[in-house]
Short mmCIF file of C-alpha atoms and ligand atoms in Angstrom, two decimals:
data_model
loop_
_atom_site.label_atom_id
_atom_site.label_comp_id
_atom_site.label_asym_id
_atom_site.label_seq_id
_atom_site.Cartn_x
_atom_site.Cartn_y
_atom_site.Cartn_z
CA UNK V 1 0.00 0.00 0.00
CA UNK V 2 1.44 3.41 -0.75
CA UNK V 3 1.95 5.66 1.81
CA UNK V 4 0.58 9.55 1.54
CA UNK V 5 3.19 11.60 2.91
CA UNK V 6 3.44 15.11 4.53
CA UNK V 7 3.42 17.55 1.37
CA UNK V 8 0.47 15.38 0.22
CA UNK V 9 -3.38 16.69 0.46
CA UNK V 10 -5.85 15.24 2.38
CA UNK V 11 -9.81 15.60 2.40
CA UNK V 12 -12.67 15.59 5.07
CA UNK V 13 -15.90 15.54 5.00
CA UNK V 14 -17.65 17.16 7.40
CA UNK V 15 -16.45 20.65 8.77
CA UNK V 16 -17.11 21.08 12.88
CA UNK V 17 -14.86 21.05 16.12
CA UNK V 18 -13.27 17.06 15.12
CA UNK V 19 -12.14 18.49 11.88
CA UNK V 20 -10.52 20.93 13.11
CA UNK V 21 -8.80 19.36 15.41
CA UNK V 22 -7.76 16.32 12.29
CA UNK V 23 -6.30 19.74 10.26
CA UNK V 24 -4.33 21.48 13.27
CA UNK V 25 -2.65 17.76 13.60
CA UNK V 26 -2.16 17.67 9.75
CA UNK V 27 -0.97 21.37 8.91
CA UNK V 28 1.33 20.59 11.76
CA UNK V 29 2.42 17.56 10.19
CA UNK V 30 2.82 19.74 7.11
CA UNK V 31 0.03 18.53 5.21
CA UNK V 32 -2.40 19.91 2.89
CA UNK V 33 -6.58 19.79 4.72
CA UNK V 34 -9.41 20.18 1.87
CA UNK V 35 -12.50 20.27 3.45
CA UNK V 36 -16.61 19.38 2.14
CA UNK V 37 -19.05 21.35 3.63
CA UNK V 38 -22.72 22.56 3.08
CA UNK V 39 -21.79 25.05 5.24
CA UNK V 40 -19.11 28.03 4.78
CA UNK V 41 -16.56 29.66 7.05
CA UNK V 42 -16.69 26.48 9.46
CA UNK V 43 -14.88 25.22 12.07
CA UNK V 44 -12.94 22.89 9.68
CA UNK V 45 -12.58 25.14 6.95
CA UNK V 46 -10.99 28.06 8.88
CA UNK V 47 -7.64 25.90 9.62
CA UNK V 48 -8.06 24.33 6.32
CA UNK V 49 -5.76 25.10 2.92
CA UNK V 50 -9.34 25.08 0.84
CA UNK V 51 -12.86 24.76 1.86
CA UNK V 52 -15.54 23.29 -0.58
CA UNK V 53 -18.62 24.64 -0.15
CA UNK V 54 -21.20 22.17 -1.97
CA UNK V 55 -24.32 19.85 -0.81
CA UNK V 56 -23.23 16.45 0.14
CA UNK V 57 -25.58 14.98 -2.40
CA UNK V 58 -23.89 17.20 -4.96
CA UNK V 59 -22.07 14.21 -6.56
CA UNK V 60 -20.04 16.24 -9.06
CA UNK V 61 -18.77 18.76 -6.66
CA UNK V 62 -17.93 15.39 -4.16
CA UNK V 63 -16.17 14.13 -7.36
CA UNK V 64 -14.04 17.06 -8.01
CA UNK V 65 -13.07 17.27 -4.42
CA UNK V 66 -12.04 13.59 -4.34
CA UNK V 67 -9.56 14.55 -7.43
CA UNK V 68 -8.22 16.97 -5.08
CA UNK V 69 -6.64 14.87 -2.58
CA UNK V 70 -4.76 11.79 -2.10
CA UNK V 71 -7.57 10.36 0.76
CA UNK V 72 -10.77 11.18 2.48
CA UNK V 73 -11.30 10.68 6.02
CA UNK V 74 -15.13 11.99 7.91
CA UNK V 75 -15.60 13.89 10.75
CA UNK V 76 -19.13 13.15 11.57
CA UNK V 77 -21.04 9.92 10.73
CA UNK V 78 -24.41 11.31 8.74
CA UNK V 79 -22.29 11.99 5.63
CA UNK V 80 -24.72 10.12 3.25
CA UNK V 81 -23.43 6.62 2.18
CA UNK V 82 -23.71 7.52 -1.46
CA UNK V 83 -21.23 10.41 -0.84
CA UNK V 84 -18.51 8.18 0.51
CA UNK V 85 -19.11 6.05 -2.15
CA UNK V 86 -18.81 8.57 -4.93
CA UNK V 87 -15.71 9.65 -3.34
CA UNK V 88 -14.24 5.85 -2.46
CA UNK V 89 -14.64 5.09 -6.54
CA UNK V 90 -11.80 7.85 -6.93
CA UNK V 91 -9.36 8.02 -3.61
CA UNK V 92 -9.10 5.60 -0.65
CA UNK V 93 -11.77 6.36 2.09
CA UNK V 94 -10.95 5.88 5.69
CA UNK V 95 -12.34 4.00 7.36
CA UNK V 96 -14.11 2.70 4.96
CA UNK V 97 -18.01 3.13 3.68
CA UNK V 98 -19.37 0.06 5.38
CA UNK V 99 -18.42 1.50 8.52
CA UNK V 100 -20.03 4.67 8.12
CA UNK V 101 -23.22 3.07 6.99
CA UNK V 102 -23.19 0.51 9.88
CA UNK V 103 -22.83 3.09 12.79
CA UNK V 104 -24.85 5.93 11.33
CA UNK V 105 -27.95 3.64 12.18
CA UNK V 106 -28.50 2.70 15.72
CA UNK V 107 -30.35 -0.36 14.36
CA UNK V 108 -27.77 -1.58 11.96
CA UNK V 109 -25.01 -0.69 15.01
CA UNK V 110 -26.88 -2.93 17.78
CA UNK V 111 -27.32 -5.94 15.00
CA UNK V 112 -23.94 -5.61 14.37
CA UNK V 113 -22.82 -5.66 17.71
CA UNK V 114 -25.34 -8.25 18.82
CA UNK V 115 -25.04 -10.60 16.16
CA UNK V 116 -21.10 -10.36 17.06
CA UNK V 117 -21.42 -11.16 20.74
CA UNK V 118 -20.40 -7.97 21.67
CA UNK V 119 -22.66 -6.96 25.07
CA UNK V 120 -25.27 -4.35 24.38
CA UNK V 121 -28.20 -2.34 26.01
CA UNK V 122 -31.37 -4.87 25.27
CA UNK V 123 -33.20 -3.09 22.36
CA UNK V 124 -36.30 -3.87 19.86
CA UNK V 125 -36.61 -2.79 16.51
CA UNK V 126 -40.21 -0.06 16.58
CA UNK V 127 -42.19 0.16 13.58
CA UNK V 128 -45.44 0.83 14.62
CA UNK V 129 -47.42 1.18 18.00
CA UNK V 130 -47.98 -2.47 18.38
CA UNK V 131 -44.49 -2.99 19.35
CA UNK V 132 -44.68 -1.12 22.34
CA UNK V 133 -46.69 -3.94 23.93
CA UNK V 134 -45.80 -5.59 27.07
CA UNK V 135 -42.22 -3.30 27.43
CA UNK V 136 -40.58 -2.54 30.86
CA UNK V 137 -40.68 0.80 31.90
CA UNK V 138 -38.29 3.11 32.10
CA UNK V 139 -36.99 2.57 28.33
CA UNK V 140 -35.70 5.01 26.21
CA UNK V 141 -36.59 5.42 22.50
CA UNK V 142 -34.08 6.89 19.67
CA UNK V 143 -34.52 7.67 16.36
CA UNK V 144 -32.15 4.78 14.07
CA UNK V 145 -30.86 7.41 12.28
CA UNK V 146 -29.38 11.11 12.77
CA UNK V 147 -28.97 10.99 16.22
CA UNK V 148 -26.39 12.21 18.80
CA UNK V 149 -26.32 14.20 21.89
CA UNK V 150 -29.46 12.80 23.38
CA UNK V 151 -31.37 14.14 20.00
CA UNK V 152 -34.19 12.18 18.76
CA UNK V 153 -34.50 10.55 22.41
CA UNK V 154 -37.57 10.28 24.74
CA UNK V 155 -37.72 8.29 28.02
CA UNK V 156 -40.79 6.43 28.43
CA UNK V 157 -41.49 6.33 32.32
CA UNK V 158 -45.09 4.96 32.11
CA UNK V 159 -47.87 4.19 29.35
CA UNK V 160 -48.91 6.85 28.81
CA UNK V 161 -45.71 8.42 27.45
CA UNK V 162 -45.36 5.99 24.69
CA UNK V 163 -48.01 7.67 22.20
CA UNK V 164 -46.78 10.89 22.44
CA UNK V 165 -43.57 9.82 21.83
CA UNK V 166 -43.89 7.68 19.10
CA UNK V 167 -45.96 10.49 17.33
CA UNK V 168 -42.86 12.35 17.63
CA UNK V 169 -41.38 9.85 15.51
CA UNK V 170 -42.49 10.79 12.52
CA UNK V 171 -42.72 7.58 10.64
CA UNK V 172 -38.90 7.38 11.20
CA UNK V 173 -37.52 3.96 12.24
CA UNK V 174 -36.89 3.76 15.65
CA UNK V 175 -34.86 1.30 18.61
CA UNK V 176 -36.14 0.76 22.21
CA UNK V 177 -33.72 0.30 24.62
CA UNK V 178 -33.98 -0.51 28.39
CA UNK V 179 -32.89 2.25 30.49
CA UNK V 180 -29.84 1.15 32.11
CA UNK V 181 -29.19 2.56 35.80
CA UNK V 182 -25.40 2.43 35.37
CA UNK V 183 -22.65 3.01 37.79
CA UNK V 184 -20.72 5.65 35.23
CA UNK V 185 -20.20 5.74 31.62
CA UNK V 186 -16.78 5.37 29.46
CA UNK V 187 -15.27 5.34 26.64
CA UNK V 188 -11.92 3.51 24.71
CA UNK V 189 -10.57 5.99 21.90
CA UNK V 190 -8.91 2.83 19.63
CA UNK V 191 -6.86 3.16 16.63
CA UNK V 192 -6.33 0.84 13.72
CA UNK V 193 -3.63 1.23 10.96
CA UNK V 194 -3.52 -0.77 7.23
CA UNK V 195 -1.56 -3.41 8.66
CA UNK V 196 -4.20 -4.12 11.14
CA UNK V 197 -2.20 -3.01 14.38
CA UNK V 198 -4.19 -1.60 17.00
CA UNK V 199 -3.61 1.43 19.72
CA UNK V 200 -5.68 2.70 22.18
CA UNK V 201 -5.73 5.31 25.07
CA UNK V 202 -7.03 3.36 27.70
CA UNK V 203 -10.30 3.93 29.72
CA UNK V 204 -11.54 7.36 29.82
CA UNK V 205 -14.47 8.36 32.34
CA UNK V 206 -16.90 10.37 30.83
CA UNK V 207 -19.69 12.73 33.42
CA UNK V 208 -22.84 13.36 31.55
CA UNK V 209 -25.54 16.45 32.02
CA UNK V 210 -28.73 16.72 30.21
CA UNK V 211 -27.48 14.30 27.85
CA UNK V 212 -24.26 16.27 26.58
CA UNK V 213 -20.58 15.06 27.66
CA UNK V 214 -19.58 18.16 30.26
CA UNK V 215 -16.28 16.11 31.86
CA UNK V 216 -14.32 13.65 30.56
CA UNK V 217 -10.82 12.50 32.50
CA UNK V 218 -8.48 9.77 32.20
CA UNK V 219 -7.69 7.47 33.51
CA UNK V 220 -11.02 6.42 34.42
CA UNK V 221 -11.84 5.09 38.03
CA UNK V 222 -12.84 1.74 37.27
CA UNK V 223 -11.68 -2.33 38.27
CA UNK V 224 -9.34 -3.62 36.06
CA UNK V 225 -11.61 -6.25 34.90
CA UNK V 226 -13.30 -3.60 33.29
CA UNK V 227 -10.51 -2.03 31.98
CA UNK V 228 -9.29 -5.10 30.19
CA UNK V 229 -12.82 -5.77 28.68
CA UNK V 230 -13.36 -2.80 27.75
CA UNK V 231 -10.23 -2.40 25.59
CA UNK V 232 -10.64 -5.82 24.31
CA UNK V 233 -14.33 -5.50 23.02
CA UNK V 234 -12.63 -2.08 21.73
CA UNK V 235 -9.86 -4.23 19.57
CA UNK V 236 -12.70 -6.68 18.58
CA UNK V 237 -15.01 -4.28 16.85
CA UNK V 238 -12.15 -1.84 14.98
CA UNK V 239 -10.54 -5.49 13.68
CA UNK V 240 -14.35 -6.88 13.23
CA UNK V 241 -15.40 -3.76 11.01
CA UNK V 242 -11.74 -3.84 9.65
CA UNK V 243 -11.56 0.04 10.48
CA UNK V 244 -8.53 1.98 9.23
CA UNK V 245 -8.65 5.37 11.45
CA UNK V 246 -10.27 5.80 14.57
CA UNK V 247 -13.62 4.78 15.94
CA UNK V 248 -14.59 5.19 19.75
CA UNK V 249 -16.51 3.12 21.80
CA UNK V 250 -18.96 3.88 24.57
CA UNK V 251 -19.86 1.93 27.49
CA UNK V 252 -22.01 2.10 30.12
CA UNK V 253 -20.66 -0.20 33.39
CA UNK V 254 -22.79 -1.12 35.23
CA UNK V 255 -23.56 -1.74 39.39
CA UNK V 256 -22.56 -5.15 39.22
CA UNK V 257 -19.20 -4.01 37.31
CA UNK V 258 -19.96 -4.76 33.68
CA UNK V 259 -19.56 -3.67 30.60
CA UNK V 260 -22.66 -2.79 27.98
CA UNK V 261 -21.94 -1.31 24.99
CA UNK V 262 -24.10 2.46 24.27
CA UNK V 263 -22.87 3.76 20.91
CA UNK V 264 -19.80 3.41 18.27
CA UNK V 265 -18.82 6.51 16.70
CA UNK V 266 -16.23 5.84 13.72
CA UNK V 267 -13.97 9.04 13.80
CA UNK V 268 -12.27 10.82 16.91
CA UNK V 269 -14.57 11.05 19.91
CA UNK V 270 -14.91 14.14 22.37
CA UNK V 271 -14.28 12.02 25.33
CA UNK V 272 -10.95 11.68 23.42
CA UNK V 273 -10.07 15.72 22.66
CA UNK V 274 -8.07 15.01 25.98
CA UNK V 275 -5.16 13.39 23.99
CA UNK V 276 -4.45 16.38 22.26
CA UNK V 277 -2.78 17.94 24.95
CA UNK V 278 -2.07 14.66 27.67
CA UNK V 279 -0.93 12.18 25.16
CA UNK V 280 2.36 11.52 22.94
CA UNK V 281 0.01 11.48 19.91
CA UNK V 282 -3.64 12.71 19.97
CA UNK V 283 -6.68 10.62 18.66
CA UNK V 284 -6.32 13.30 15.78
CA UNK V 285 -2.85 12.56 14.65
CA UNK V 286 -3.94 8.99 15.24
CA UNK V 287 -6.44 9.03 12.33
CA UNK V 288 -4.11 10.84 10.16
CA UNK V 289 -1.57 8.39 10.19
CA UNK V 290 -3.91 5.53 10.07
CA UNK V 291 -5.71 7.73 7.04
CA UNK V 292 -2.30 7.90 5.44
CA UNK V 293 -0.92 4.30 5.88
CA UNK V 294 1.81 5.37 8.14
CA UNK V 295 2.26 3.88 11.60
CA UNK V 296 0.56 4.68 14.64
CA UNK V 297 2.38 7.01 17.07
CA UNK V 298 2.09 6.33 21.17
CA UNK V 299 -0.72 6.53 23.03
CA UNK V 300 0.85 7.51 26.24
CA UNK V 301 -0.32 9.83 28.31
CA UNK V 302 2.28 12.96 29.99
CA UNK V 303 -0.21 13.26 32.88
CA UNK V 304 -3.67 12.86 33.71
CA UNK V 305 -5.88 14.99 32.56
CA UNK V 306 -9.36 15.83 32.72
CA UNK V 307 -11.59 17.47 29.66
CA UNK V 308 -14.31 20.15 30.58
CA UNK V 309 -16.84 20.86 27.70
CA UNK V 310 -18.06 24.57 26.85
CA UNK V 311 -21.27 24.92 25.87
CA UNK V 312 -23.15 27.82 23.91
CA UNK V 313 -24.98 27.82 27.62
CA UNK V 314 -22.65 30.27 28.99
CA UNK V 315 -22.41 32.68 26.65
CA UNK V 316 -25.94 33.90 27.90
CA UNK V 317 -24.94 36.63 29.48
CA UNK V 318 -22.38 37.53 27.11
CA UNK V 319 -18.89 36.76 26.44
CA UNK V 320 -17.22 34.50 29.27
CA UNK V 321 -14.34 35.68 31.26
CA UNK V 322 -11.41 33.75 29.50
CA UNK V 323 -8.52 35.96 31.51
CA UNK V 324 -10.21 33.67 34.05
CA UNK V 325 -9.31 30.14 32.67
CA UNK V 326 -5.99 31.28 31.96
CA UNK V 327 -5.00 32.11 35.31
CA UNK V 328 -4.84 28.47 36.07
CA UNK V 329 -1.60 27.67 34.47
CA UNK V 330 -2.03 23.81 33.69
CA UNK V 331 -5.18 24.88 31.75
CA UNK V 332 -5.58 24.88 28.26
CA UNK V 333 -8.15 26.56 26.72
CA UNK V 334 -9.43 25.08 23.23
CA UNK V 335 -12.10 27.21 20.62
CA UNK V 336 -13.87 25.98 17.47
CA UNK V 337 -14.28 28.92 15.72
CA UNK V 338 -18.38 29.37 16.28
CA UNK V 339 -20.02 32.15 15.45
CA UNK V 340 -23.09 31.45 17.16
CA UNK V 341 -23.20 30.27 21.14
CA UNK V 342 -26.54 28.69 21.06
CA UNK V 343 -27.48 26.53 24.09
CA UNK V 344 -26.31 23.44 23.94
CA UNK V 345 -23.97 24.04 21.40
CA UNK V 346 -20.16 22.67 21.67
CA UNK V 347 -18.42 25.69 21.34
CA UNK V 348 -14.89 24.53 23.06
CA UNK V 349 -13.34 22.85 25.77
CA UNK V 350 -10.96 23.11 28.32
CA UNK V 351 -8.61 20.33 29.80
CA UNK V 352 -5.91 20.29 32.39
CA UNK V 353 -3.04 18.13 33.26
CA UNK V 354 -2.08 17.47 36.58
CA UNK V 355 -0.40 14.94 38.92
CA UNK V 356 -3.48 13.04 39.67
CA UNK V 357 -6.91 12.47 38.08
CA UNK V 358 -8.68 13.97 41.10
CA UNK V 359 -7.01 16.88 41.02
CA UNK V 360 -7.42 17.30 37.18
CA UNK V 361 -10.78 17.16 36.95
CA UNK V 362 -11.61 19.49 39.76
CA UNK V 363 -9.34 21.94 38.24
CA UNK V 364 -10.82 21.83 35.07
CA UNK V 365 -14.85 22.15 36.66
CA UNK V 366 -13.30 25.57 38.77
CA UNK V 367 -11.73 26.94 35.11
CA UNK V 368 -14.75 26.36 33.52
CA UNK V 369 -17.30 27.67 36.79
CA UNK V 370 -14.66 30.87 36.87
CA UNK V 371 -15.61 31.84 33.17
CA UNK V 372 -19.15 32.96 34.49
CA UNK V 373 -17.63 34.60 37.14
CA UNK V 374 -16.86 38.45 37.65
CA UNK V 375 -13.75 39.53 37.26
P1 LIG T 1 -26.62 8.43 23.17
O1 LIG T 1 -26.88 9.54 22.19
O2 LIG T 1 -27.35 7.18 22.85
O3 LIG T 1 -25.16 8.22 23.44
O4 LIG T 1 -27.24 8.94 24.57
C1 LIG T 1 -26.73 10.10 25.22
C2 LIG T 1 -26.71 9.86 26.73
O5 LIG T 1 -28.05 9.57 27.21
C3 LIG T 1 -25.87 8.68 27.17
O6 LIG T 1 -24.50 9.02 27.24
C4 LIG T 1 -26.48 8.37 28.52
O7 LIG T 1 -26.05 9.31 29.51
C5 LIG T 1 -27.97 8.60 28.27
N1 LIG T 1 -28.59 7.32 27.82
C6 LIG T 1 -28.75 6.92 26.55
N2 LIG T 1 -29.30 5.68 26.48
C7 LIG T 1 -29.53 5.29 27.75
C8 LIG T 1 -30.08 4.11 28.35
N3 LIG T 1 -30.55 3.09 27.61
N4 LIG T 1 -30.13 4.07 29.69
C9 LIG T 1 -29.67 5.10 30.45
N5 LIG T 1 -29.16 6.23 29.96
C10 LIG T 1 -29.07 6.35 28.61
#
């Protein structure tokens, strides 16, 4: 396999906060970032050497990009199928099309896992309002498709929630999954090159609120019976979907210390922007090399570190205090570029490194409570 080397152009599709953290790690690596957007003047495109500004459906302007560069890699999984095909026909695509298709559908995700013996949430397939009979309550039901961040979601506590919510539905295909009173949630950022050798960054601990990641810090507290399994399930499913790149796996674990799979997400993972300033080589190098052929770099970390997300929510009452942050010297403060804070919205993050986990992660929570705060 020929390797793409630094001097040579690469191409992403998709243009928000994971693409431009792939095109810092490649400009710095001195290559070339073209980027496919619908959108202009985007978080990926403003660190990029040329931004495309087309429809993904537009199959000729996806063509002419692909002539562009000497590989495609995605930053987000709803690029349509047909686009990565398009693209695949003319320049390698990484990781490949049948991994974007599997995990940008809950459904086809959970058969694949399933029917691989991989441990999963229990789910059923909805169609229609029949199917709700005789569940368990509390379940949760997702959209199968174009979901993330707790969008498309609706917890069903009793009966009576489930017409509501499957009006809500649309007609779109749907998954009901038990809700699952777990212990914590994590994560295992892996990496897989051409040659099929596999890196990962160990277990990161990820704190949820209102459905959004708001801290992520590794290492994660957890046995190291979950650790293991979790890293090994992690190196079954990259070398199951035969992923080149990245692809990140989440787990819930639960009281009685196991693992149960939540979601795959085939590209770098925000419980993983950590390893851009803790580790030897970040998840973001990581899927460059693996994009270009060339080996993986190591995982290890300097410190530990702890991730705090910031969310459109505190712009509210105007800009936040950064000179605040940044009087915490083992802070780092990290912006995408975006124009507009709405709520909810991942506008940046914050991470710290310190000599324990502890301490990192309430370091990072008092940066990020001390950008609200007077000055
Ligand atoms: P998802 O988009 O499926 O990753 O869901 C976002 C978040 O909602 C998860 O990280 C969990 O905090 C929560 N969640 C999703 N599914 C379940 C479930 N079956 N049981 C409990 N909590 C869930």
């Amino acid at each position: 396999m020929k390797q793409i080397l630094p001097n040579s152009t690469v191409g992403v599709l998709g243009s928000g906060q994971l693409g431009r953290m792939f095109a810092i790690a490649a400009r710095r690596m001195g290559y070339r970032v073209h980027t496919f957007s619908p959108e202009s003047d985007t978080p990926t495109g403003q660190v990029s050497d040329y931004e495309i500004n087309a429809k993904y459906d537009d199959l000729d302007a996806v063509r002419e990009f692909a002539k562009g560069v000497s590989a495609v890699t995605f930053e987000f999984e709803n690029v349509p199928f047909a686009t990565v095909e398009a693209v695949a026909e003319i320049v390698p695509v990484r990781p490949r099309g049948e991994v974007l298709h599997i995990t940008q559908n809950r459904l086809r995700e959970k058969t694949f896992l399933s029917n691989n013996g991989f441990p999963v949430t229990p789910y059923k397939h909805i169609t229609t309002l029949q199917d709700f009979e005789n569940i368990a309550f509390p379940s949760v039901l997702k959209t199968a498709g174009f979901g993330y961040d707790g969008k498309g979601q609706a917890k069903l506590k009793v009966a009576d929630d489930i017409e509501k919510a499957f009006a809500n539905l649309g007609g779109q295909d749907a998954v009901l999954e038990s809700f699952v009173d777990f212990a914590k949630e994590v994560s295992v950022v892996g990496a897989r090159d051409v040659h099929g050798n596999f890196a990962h960054y160990g277990v990161i601990e990820n704190e949820h609120a209102n459905h959004i990641l708001d801290v992520s810090f590794a290492p994660a507290i957890v046995s190291s019976k979950i650790y293991n399994e979790a890293v090994e399930i992690t190196r079954a499913v990259l070398e199951k979907l035969d992923v080149v790149g990245v692809l990140c796996v989440e787990f819930f674990v639960t009281k009685d210390d196991n693992l149960l799979v939540n979601e795959l997400a085939p590209r770098p993972h925000n419980s993983g922007h950590l390893t851009f300033d803790a580790c030897i080589t970040s998840q973001f190098e990581q899927q460059l090399r693996a994009v270009c052929g060339l080996p993986l770099g190591s995982t290890e970390f300097y410190k530990p570190c702890a991730m705090a997300n910031l969310l459109g929510d505190i712009w509210q009452n105007g800009e936040p205090n950064w000179q605040n942050a940044l009087q915490f010297p083992n802070v780092k403060l990290h912006l995408y570029g975006k124009a507009e804070p709405r709520i909810g919205r991942k506008m940046g993050h914050l991470t710290c490194l310190a000599e324990t986990v502890e301490d990192a992660r309430e370091t990072v929570r008092k940066a990020k409570a001390s950008l609200i705060e007077k000055l």
